[in-house]
Tab-separated table of C-alpha atoms in Angstrom:
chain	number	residue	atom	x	y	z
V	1	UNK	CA	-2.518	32.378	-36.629
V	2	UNK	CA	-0.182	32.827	-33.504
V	3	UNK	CA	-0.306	35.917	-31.672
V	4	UNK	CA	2.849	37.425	-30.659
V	5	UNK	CA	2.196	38.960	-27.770
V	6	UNK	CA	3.107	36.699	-25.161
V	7	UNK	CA	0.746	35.587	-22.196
V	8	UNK	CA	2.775	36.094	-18.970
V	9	UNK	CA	2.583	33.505	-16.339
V	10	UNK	CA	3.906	34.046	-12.550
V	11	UNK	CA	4.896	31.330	-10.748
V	12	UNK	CA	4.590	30.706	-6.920
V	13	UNK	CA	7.115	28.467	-5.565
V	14	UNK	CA	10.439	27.107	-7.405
V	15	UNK	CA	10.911	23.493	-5.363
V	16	UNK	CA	10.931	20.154	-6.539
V	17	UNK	CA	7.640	20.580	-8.522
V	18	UNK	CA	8.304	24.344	-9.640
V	19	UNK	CA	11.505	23.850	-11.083
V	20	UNK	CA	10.550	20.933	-12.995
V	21	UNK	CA	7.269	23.626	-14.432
V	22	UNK	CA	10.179	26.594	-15.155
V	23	UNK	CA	12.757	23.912	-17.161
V	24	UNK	CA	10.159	22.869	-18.851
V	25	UNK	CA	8.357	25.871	-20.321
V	26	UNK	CA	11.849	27.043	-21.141
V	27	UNK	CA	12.936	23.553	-23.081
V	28	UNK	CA	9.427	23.315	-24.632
V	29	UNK	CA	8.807	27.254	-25.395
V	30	UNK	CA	8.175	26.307	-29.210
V	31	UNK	CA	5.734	23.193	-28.508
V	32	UNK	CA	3.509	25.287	-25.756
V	33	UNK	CA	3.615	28.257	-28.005
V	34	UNK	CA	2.122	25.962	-31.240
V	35	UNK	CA	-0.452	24.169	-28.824
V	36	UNK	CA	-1.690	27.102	-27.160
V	37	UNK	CA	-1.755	29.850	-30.055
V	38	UNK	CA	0.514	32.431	-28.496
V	39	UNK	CA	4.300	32.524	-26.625
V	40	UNK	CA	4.093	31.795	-22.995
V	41	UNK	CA	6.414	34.058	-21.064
V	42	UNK	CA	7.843	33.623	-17.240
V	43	UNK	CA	7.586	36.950	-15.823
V	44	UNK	CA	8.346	36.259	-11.984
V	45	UNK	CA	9.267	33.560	-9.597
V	46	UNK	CA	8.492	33.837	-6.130
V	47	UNK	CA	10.725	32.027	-3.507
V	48	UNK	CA	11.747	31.721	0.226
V	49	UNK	CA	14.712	31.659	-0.580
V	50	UNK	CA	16.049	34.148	-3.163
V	51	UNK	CA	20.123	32.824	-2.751
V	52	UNK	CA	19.396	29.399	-3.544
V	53	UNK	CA	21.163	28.838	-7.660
V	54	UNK	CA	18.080	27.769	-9.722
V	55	UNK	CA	19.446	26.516	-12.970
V	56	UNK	CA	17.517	27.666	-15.912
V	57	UNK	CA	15.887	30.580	-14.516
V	58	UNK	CA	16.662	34.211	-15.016
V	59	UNK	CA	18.061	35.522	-11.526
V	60	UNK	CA	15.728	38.439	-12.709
V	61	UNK	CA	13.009	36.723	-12.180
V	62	UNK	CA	13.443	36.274	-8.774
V	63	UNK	CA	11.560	37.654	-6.065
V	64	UNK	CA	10.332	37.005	-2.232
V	65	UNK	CA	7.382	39.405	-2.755
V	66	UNK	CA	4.910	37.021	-3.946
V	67	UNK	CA	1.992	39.108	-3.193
V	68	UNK	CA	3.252	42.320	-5.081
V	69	UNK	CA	4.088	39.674	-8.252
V	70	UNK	CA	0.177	38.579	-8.283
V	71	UNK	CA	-0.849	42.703	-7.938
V	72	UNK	CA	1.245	43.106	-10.946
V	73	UNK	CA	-1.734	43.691	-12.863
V	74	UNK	CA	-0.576	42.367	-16.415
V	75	UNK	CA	0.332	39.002	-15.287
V	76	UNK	CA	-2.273	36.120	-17.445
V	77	UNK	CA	-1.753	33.088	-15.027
V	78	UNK	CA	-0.494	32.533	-11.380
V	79	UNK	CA	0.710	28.951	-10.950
V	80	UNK	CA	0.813	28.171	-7.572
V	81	UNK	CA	2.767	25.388	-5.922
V	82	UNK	CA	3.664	26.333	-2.662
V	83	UNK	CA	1.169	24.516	-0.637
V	84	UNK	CA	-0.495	24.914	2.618
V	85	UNK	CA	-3.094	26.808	3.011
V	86	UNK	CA	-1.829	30.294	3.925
V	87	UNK	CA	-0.532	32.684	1.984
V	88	UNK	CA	-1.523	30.132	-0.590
V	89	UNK	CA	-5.054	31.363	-0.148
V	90	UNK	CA	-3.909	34.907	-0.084
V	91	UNK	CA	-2.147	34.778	-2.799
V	92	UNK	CA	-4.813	33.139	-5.108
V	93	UNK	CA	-7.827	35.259	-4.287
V	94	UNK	CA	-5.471	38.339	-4.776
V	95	UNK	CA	-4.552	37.093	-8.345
V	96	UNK	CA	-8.090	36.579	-9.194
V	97	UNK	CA	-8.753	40.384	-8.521
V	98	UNK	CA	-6.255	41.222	-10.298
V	99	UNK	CA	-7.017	40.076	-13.675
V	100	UNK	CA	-5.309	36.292	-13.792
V	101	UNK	CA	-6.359	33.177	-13.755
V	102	UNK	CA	-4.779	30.285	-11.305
V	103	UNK	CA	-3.102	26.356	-11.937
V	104	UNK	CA	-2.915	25.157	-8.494
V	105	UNK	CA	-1.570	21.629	-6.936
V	106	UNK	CA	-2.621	22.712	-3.646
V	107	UNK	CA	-4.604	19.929	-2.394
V	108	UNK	CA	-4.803	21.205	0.923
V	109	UNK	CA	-6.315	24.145	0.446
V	110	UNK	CA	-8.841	22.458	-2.374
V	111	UNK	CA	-9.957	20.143	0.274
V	112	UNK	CA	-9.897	22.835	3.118
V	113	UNK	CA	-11.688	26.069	1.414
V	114	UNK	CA	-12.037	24.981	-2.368
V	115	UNK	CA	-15.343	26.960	-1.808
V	116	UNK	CA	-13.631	30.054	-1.200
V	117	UNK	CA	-11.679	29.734	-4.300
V	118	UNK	CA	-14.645	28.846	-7.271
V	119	UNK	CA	-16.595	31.650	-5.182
V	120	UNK	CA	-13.680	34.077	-6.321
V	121	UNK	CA	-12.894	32.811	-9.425
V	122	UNK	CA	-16.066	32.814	-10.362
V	123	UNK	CA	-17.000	36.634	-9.565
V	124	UNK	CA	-13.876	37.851	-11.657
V	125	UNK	CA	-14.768	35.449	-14.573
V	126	UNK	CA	-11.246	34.051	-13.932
V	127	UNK	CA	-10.274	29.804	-14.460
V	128	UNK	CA	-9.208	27.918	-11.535
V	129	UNK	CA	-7.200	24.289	-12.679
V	130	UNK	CA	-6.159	21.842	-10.175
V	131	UNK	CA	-5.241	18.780	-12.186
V	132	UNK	CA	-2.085	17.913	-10.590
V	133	UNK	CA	-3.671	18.446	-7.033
V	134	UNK	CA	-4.788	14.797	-6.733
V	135	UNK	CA	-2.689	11.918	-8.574
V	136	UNK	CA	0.348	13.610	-10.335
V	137	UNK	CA	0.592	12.698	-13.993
V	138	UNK	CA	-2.681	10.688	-14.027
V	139	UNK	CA	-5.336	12.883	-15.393
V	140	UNK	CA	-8.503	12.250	-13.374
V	141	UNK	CA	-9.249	15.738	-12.847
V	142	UNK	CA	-10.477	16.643	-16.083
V	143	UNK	CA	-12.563	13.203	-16.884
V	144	UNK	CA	-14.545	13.876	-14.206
V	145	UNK	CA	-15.257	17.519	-14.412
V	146	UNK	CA	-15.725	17.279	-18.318
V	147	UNK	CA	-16.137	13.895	-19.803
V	148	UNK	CA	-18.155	12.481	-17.069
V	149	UNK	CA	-20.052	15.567	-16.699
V	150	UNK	CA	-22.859	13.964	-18.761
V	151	UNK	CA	-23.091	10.788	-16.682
V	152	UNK	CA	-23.816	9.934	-13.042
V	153	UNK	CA	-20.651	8.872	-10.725
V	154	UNK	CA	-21.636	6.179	-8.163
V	155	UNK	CA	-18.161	5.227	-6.427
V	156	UNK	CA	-14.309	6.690	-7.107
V	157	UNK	CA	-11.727	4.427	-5.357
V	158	UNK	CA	-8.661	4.569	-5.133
V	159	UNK	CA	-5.073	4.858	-4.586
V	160	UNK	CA	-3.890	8.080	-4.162
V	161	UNK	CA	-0.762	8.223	-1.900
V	162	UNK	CA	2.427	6.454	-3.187
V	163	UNK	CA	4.420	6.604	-0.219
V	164	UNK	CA	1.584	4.531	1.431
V	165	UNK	CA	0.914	1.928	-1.318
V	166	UNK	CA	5.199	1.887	-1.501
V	167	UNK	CA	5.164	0.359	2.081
V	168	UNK	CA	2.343	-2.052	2.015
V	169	UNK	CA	3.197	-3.335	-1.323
V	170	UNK	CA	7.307	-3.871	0.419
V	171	UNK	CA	5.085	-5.620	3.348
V	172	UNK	CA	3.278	-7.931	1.161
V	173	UNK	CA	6.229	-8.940	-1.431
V	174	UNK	CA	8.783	-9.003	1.330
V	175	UNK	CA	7.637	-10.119	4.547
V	176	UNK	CA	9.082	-6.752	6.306
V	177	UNK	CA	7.242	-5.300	9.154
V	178	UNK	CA	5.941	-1.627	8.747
V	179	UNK	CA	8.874	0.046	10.458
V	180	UNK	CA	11.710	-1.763	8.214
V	181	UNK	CA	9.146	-0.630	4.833
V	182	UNK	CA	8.961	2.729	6.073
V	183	UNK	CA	12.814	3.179	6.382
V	184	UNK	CA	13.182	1.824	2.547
V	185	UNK	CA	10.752	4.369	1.301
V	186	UNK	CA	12.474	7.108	3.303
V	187	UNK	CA	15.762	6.136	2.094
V	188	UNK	CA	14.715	5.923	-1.510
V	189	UNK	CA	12.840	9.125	-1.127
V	190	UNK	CA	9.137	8.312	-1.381
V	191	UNK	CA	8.431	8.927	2.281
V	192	UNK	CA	9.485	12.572	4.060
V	193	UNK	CA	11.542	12.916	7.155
V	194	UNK	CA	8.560	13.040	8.878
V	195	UNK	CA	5.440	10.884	6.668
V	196	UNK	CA	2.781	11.659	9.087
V	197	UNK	CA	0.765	13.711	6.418
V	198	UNK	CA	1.170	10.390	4.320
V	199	UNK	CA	1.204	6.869	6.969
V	200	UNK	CA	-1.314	9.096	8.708
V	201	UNK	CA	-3.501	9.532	5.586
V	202	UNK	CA	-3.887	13.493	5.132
V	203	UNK	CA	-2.955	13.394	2.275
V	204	UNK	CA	-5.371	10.635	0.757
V	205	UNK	CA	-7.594	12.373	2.627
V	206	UNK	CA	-7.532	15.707	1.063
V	207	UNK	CA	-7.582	14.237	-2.554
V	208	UNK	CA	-11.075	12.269	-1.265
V	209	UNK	CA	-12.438	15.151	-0.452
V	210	UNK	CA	-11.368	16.934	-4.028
V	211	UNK	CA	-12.715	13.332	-5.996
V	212	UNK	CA	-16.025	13.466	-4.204
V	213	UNK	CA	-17.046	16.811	-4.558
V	214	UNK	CA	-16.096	16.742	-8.221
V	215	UNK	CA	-17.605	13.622	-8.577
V	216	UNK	CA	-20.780	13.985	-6.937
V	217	UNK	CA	-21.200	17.476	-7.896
V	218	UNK	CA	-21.541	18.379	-3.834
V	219	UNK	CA	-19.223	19.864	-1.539
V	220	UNK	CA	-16.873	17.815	0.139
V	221	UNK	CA	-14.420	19.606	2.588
V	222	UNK	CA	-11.813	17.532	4.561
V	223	UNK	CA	-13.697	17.318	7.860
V	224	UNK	CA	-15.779	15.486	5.514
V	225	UNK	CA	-13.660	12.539	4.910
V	226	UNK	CA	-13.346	9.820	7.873
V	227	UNK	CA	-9.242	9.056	7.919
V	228	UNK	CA	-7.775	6.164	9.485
V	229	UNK	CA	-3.726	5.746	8.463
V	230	UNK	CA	-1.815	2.656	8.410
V	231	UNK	CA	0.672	2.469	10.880
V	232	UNK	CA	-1.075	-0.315	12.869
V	233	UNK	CA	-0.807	-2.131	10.271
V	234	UNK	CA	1.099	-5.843	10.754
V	235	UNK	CA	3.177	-8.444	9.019
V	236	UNK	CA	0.221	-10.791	10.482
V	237	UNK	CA	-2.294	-8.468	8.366
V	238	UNK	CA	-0.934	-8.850	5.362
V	239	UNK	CA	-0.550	-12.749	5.896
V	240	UNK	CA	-4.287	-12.799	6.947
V	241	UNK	CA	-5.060	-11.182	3.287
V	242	UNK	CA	-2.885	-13.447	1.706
V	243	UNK	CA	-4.726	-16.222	2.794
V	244	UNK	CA	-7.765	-15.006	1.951
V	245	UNK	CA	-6.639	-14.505	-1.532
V	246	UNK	CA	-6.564	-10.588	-0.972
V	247	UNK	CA	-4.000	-7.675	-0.529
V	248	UNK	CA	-3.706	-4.359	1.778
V	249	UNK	CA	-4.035	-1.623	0.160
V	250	UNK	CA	-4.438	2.307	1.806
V	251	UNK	CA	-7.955	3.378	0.129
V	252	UNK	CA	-9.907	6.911	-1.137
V	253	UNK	CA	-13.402	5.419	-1.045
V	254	UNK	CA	-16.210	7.571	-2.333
V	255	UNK	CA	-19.590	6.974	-2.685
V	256	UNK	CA	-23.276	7.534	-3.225
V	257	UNK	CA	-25.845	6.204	-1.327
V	258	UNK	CA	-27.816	3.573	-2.928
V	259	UNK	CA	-30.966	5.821	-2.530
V	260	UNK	CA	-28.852	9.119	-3.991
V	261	UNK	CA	-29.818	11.298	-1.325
V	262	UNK	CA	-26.284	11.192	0.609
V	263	UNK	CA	-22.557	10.440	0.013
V	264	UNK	CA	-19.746	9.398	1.979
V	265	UNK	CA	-15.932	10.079	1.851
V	266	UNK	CA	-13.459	8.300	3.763
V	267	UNK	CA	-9.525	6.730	3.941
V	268	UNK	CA	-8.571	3.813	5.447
V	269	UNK	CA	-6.211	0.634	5.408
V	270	UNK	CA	-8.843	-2.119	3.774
V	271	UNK	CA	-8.161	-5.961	2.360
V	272	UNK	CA	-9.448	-5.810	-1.477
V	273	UNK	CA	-9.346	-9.356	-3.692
V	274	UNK	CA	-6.267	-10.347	-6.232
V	275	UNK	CA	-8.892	-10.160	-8.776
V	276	UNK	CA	-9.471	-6.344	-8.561
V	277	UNK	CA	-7.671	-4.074	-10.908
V	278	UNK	CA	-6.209	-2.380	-7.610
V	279	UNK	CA	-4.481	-5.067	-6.137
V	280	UNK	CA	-2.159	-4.792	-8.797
V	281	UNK	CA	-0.658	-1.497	-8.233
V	282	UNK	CA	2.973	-1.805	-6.995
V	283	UNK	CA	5.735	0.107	-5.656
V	284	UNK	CA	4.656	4.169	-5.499
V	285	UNK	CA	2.071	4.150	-8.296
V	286	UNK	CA	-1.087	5.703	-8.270
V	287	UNK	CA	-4.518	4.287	-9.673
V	288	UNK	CA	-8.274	5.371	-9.361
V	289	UNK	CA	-10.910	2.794	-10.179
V	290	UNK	CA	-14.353	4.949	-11.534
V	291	UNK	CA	-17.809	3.416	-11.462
V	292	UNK	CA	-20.060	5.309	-13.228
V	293	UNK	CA	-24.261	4.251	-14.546
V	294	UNK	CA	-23.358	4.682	-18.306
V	295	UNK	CA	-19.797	4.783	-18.774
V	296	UNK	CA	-19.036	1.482	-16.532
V	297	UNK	CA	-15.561	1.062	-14.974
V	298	UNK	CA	-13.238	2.884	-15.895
V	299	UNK	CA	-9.382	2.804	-14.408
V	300	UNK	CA	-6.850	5.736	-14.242
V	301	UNK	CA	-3.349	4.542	-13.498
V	302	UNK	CA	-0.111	6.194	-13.601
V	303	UNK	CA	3.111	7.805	-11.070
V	304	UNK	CA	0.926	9.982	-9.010
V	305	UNK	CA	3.992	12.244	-7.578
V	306	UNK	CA	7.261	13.351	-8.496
V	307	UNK	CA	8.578	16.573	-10.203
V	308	UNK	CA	8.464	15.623	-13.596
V	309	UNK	CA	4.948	14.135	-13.238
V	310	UNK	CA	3.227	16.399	-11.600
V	311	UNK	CA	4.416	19.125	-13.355
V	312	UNK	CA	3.067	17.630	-16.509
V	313	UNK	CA	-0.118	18.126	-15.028
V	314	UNK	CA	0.680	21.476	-14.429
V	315	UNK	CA	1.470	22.209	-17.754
V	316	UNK	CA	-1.672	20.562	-19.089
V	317	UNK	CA	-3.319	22.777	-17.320
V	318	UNK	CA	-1.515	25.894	-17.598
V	319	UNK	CA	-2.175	25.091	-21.701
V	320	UNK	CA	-5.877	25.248	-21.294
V	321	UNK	CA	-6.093	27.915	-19.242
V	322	UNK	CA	-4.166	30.249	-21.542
V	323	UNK	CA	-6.227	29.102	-24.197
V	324	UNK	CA	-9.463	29.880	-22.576
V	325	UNK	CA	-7.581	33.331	-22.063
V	326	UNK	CA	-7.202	33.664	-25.946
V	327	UNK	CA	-10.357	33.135	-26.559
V	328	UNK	CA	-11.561	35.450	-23.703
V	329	UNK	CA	-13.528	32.462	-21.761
V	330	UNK	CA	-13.851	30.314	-18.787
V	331	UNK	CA	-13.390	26.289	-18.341
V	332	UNK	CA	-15.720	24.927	-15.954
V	333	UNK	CA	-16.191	26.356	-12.217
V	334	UNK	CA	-18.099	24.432	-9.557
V	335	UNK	CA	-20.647	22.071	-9.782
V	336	UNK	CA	-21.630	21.575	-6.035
V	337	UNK	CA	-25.579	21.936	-7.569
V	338	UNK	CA	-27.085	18.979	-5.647
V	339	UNK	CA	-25.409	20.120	-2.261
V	340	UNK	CA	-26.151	16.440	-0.917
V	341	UNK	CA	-25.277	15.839	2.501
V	342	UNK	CA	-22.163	13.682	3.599
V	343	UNK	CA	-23.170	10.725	5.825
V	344	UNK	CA	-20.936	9.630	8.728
V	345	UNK	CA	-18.845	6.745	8.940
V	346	UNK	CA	-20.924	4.816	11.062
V	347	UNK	CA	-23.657	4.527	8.374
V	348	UNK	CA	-21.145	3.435	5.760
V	349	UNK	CA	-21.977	-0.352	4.595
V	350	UNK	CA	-18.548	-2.408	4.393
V	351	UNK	CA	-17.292	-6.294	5.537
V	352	UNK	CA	-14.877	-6.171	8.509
V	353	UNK	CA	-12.176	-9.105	8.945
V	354	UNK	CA	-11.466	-9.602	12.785
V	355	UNK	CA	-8.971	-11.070	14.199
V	356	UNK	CA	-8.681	-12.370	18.490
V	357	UNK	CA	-6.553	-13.946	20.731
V	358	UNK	CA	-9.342	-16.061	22.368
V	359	UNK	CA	-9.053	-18.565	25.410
V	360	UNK	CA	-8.200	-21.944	23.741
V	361	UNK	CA	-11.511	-24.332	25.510
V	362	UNK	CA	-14.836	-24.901	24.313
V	363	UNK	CA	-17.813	-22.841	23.634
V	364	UNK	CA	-15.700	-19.751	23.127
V	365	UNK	CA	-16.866	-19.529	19.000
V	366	UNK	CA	-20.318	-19.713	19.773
V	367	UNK	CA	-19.865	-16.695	22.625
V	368	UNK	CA	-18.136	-14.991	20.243
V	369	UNK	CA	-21.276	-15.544	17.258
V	370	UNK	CA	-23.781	-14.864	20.055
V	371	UNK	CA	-22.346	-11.142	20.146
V	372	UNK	CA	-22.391	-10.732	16.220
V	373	UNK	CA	-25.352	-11.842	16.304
V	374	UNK	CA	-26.847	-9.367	18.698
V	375	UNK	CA	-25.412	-6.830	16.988
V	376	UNK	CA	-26.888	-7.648	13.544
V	377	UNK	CA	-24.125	-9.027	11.899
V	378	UNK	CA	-23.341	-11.853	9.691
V	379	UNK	CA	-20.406	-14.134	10.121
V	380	UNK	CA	-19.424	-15.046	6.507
V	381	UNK	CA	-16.544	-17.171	7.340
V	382	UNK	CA	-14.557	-18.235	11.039
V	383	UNK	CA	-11.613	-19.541	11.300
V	384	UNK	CA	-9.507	-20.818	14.536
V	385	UNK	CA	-6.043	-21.807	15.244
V	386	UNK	CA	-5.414	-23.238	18.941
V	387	UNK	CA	-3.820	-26.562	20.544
V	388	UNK	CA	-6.737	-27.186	21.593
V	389	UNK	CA	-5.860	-28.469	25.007
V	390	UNK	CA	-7.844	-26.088	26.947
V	391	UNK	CA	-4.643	-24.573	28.611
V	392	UNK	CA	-3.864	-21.072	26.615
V	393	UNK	CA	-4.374	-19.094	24.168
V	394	UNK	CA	-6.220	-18.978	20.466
V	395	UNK	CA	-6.167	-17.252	17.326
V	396	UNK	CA	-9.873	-16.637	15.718
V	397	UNK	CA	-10.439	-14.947	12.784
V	398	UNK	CA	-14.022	-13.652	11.666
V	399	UNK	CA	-14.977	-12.244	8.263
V	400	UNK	CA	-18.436	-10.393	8.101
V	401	UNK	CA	-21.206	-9.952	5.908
V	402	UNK	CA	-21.915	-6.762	4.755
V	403	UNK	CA	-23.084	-4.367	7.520
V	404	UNK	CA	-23.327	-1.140	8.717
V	405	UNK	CA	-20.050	0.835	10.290
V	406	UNK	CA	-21.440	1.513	13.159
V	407	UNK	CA	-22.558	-1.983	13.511
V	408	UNK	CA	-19.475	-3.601	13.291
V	409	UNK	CA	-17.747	-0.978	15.562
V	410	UNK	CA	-20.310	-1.966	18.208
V	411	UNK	CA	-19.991	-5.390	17.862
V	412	UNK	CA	-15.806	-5.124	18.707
V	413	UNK	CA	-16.495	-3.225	21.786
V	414	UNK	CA	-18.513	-5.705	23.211
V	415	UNK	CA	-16.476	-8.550	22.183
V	416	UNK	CA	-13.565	-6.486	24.204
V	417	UNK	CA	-15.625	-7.396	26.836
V	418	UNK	CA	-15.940	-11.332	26.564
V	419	UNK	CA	-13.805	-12.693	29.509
V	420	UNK	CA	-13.061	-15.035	26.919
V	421	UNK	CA	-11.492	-12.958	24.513
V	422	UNK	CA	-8.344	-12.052	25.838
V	423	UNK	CA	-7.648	-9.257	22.947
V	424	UNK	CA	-8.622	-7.500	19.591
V	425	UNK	CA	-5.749	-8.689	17.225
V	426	UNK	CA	-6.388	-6.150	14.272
V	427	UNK	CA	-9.432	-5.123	12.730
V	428	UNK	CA	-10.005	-4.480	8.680
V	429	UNK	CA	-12.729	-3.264	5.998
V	430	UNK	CA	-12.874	-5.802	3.576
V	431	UNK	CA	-13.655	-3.660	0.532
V	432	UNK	CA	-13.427	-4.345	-3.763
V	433	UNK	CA	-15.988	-6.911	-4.155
């Protein structure tokens, strides 16, 4: 039987995502009201900028005080999607105290502080939801809080940034250079006047940190997560992959350590194989490849941004939480019960793919396998372009074995070194084997 008291929901932010979260709980009153057992009322909308026409919404509603509209006191849920992380975090602790419970996208402050937030939730018995923090629409989220909770995660990878995966994917059908992909994606909206938070890879980033410490039940905050972006990336990079019957793709990798005691967390360009599910992720989609001891692989694909998407997510969420409210419990809080350390970077196990301008004469390759081999690497396969003539320049590209980071990272510096090797082309993790 429905109650007819409505739950009251406040909501934190009215932009591209917000607006999409008010038009839709007004269109879909009926349907949310049958799913979750009770109406679901908007009670307040806090913006910057109260002038602004917001079609749909009550001008009522409308406020710039967003800390007295979470102090209201009979407000059920606070969904918050301002970002950043302050007043965010303000805001969210304050509503916790005062009787609601919280859907946040706020991957920032999830990667930043998430501790501070399941600390508070959890001493005012209140729900904190976060689906549409990490991959818009796709749910991911909720497998791996609840359906995976039973099972033992091993390795989440991913794509998580569309803007990113827009431009290599332009690089690799097209043939354009990073600059002329970055200026589509800006002009068709996918990338932000200024991308840095995306080409950079903060925003991967953040989301690694949220999928690890989820996954691994351990905390994960975004000093955590090693970042590299991909704006070094070439048009001779994504020719080198092609030839090695691989793409470019900007990767969340997160794993456990073979012996369990440690994970790591960490973003960077990488070279994965045709053959992997991945590799076949165009244009500004999203997709999150989960290995897990019973369960297998398991692949969540879908738009990872947007208004409409994300605020599906939302939605999903906001339906659970109000009907934990009904029935007067909690979802799940945090699991950060093994508290396993995060290893650096350096102690990460990968295959690198080298490539140096080399002096075209003889004996160069085996200076240049002398130094690998000092350094405990394995050359896997070599390859070298030159004239041969002894009078300039050549192109030599090395693909590792498997080693450690800091191994490999070693073993570039001192080939910097060679006399012989005039420079370091590009260097990239070979990963998805």
């Amino acid at each position: 039987m429905m109650r007819t008291r409505p739950l009251k929901a406040a909501l934190l932010g009215c932009g591209v995502v917000g607006s999409e979260v008010a038009r839709i709980m007004t269109t879909h009153a009926a349907d949310l009201a049958a799913r979750i057992g009770a109406p679901v009322e908007l009670a307040g909308v806090a913006v910057r900028r109260p002038a602004k026409v917001r079609e749909g919404i009550d001008p009522a509603l409308i406020t710039t005080d967003a800390m007295a509209l979470v102090k209201r006191g009979d407000i059920d849920v606070v969904i918050e999607v301002i970002g950043g992380i302050e007043p965010a975090r303000a805001l969210i602790t304050t509503a916790f105290e005062h009787g609601a419970s919280v859907v946040s996208a706020n991957k920032a402050l999830l990667a930043e502080d998430g501790a501070t937030l399941y600390a508070a939730a959890e001493e005012h018995g209140r729900d904190l939801y976060f689906e549409a923090a990490v991959a818009g629409a796709i749910p991911l989220i909720r497998p791996l809080r609840e359906s995976l909770a039973g099972d033992k995660v091993n390795r989440v990878i991913g794509i998580v940034n569309g803007t990113t995966n827009f431009i290599l994917d332009k690089m690799d059908s097209s043939g354009a250079g990073y600059s002329e992909a970055l200026d589509e994606a800006t002009a068709l909206g996918y990338a932000e006047a200024d991308p840095t938070a995306d080409v950079e890879g903060f925003d991967a980033a953040a989301k690694a940190a949220i999928l690890a410490g989820i996954a691994f039940h351990t905390r994960v905050r975004l000093d955590d997560v090693y970042r590299e972006g991909l704006t070094e990336v070439t048009a001779s990079d994504i020719v080198s992959a092609r030839r090695m019957g691989c793409t470019v793709k900007l990767l969340a990798i997160c794993e456990r350590a073979a012996d369990g005691k440690s994970v790591t967390a960490r973003v960077h360009p990488a070279m994965i194989p045709l053959s992997h599910p991945l590799a076949s992720v165009r244009e500004a989609y999203n997709a999150v490849f989960v290995e897990a001891e019973a369960a297998g692989q398991l692949m969540f694909y879908g738009p990872g941004a947007g208004g409409a998407p994300t605020a599906s997510a939302v939605l999903g969420d906001l339906v659970a939480v109000c009907r934990n409210k009904l029935a007067e419990s909690t979802g799940p809080g945090e699991s950060a019960y093994t508290q396993l350390p995060v290893s650096p970077m350096g102690e990460v196990v990968t295959r690198y793919h080298i490539s140096l301008d080399v002096a075209d004469k003889p004996g160069v390759l085996a200076q240049v396998a002398t130094v690998f081999a000092e350094h405990g690497v394995s050359i896997d396969t070599v390859r070298q372009q030159g004239r041969g003539d002894g009078g300039g320049e050549a192109s030599l590209v090395v693909v590792t074995h498997r080693a450690p980071d800091a191994a490999l990272s070693g073993t570039v510096e001192a080939l910097r070194k060679l006399d012989t090797v005039r420079g370091v082309a590009s260097i990239m993790r070979v990963e998805g084997e």
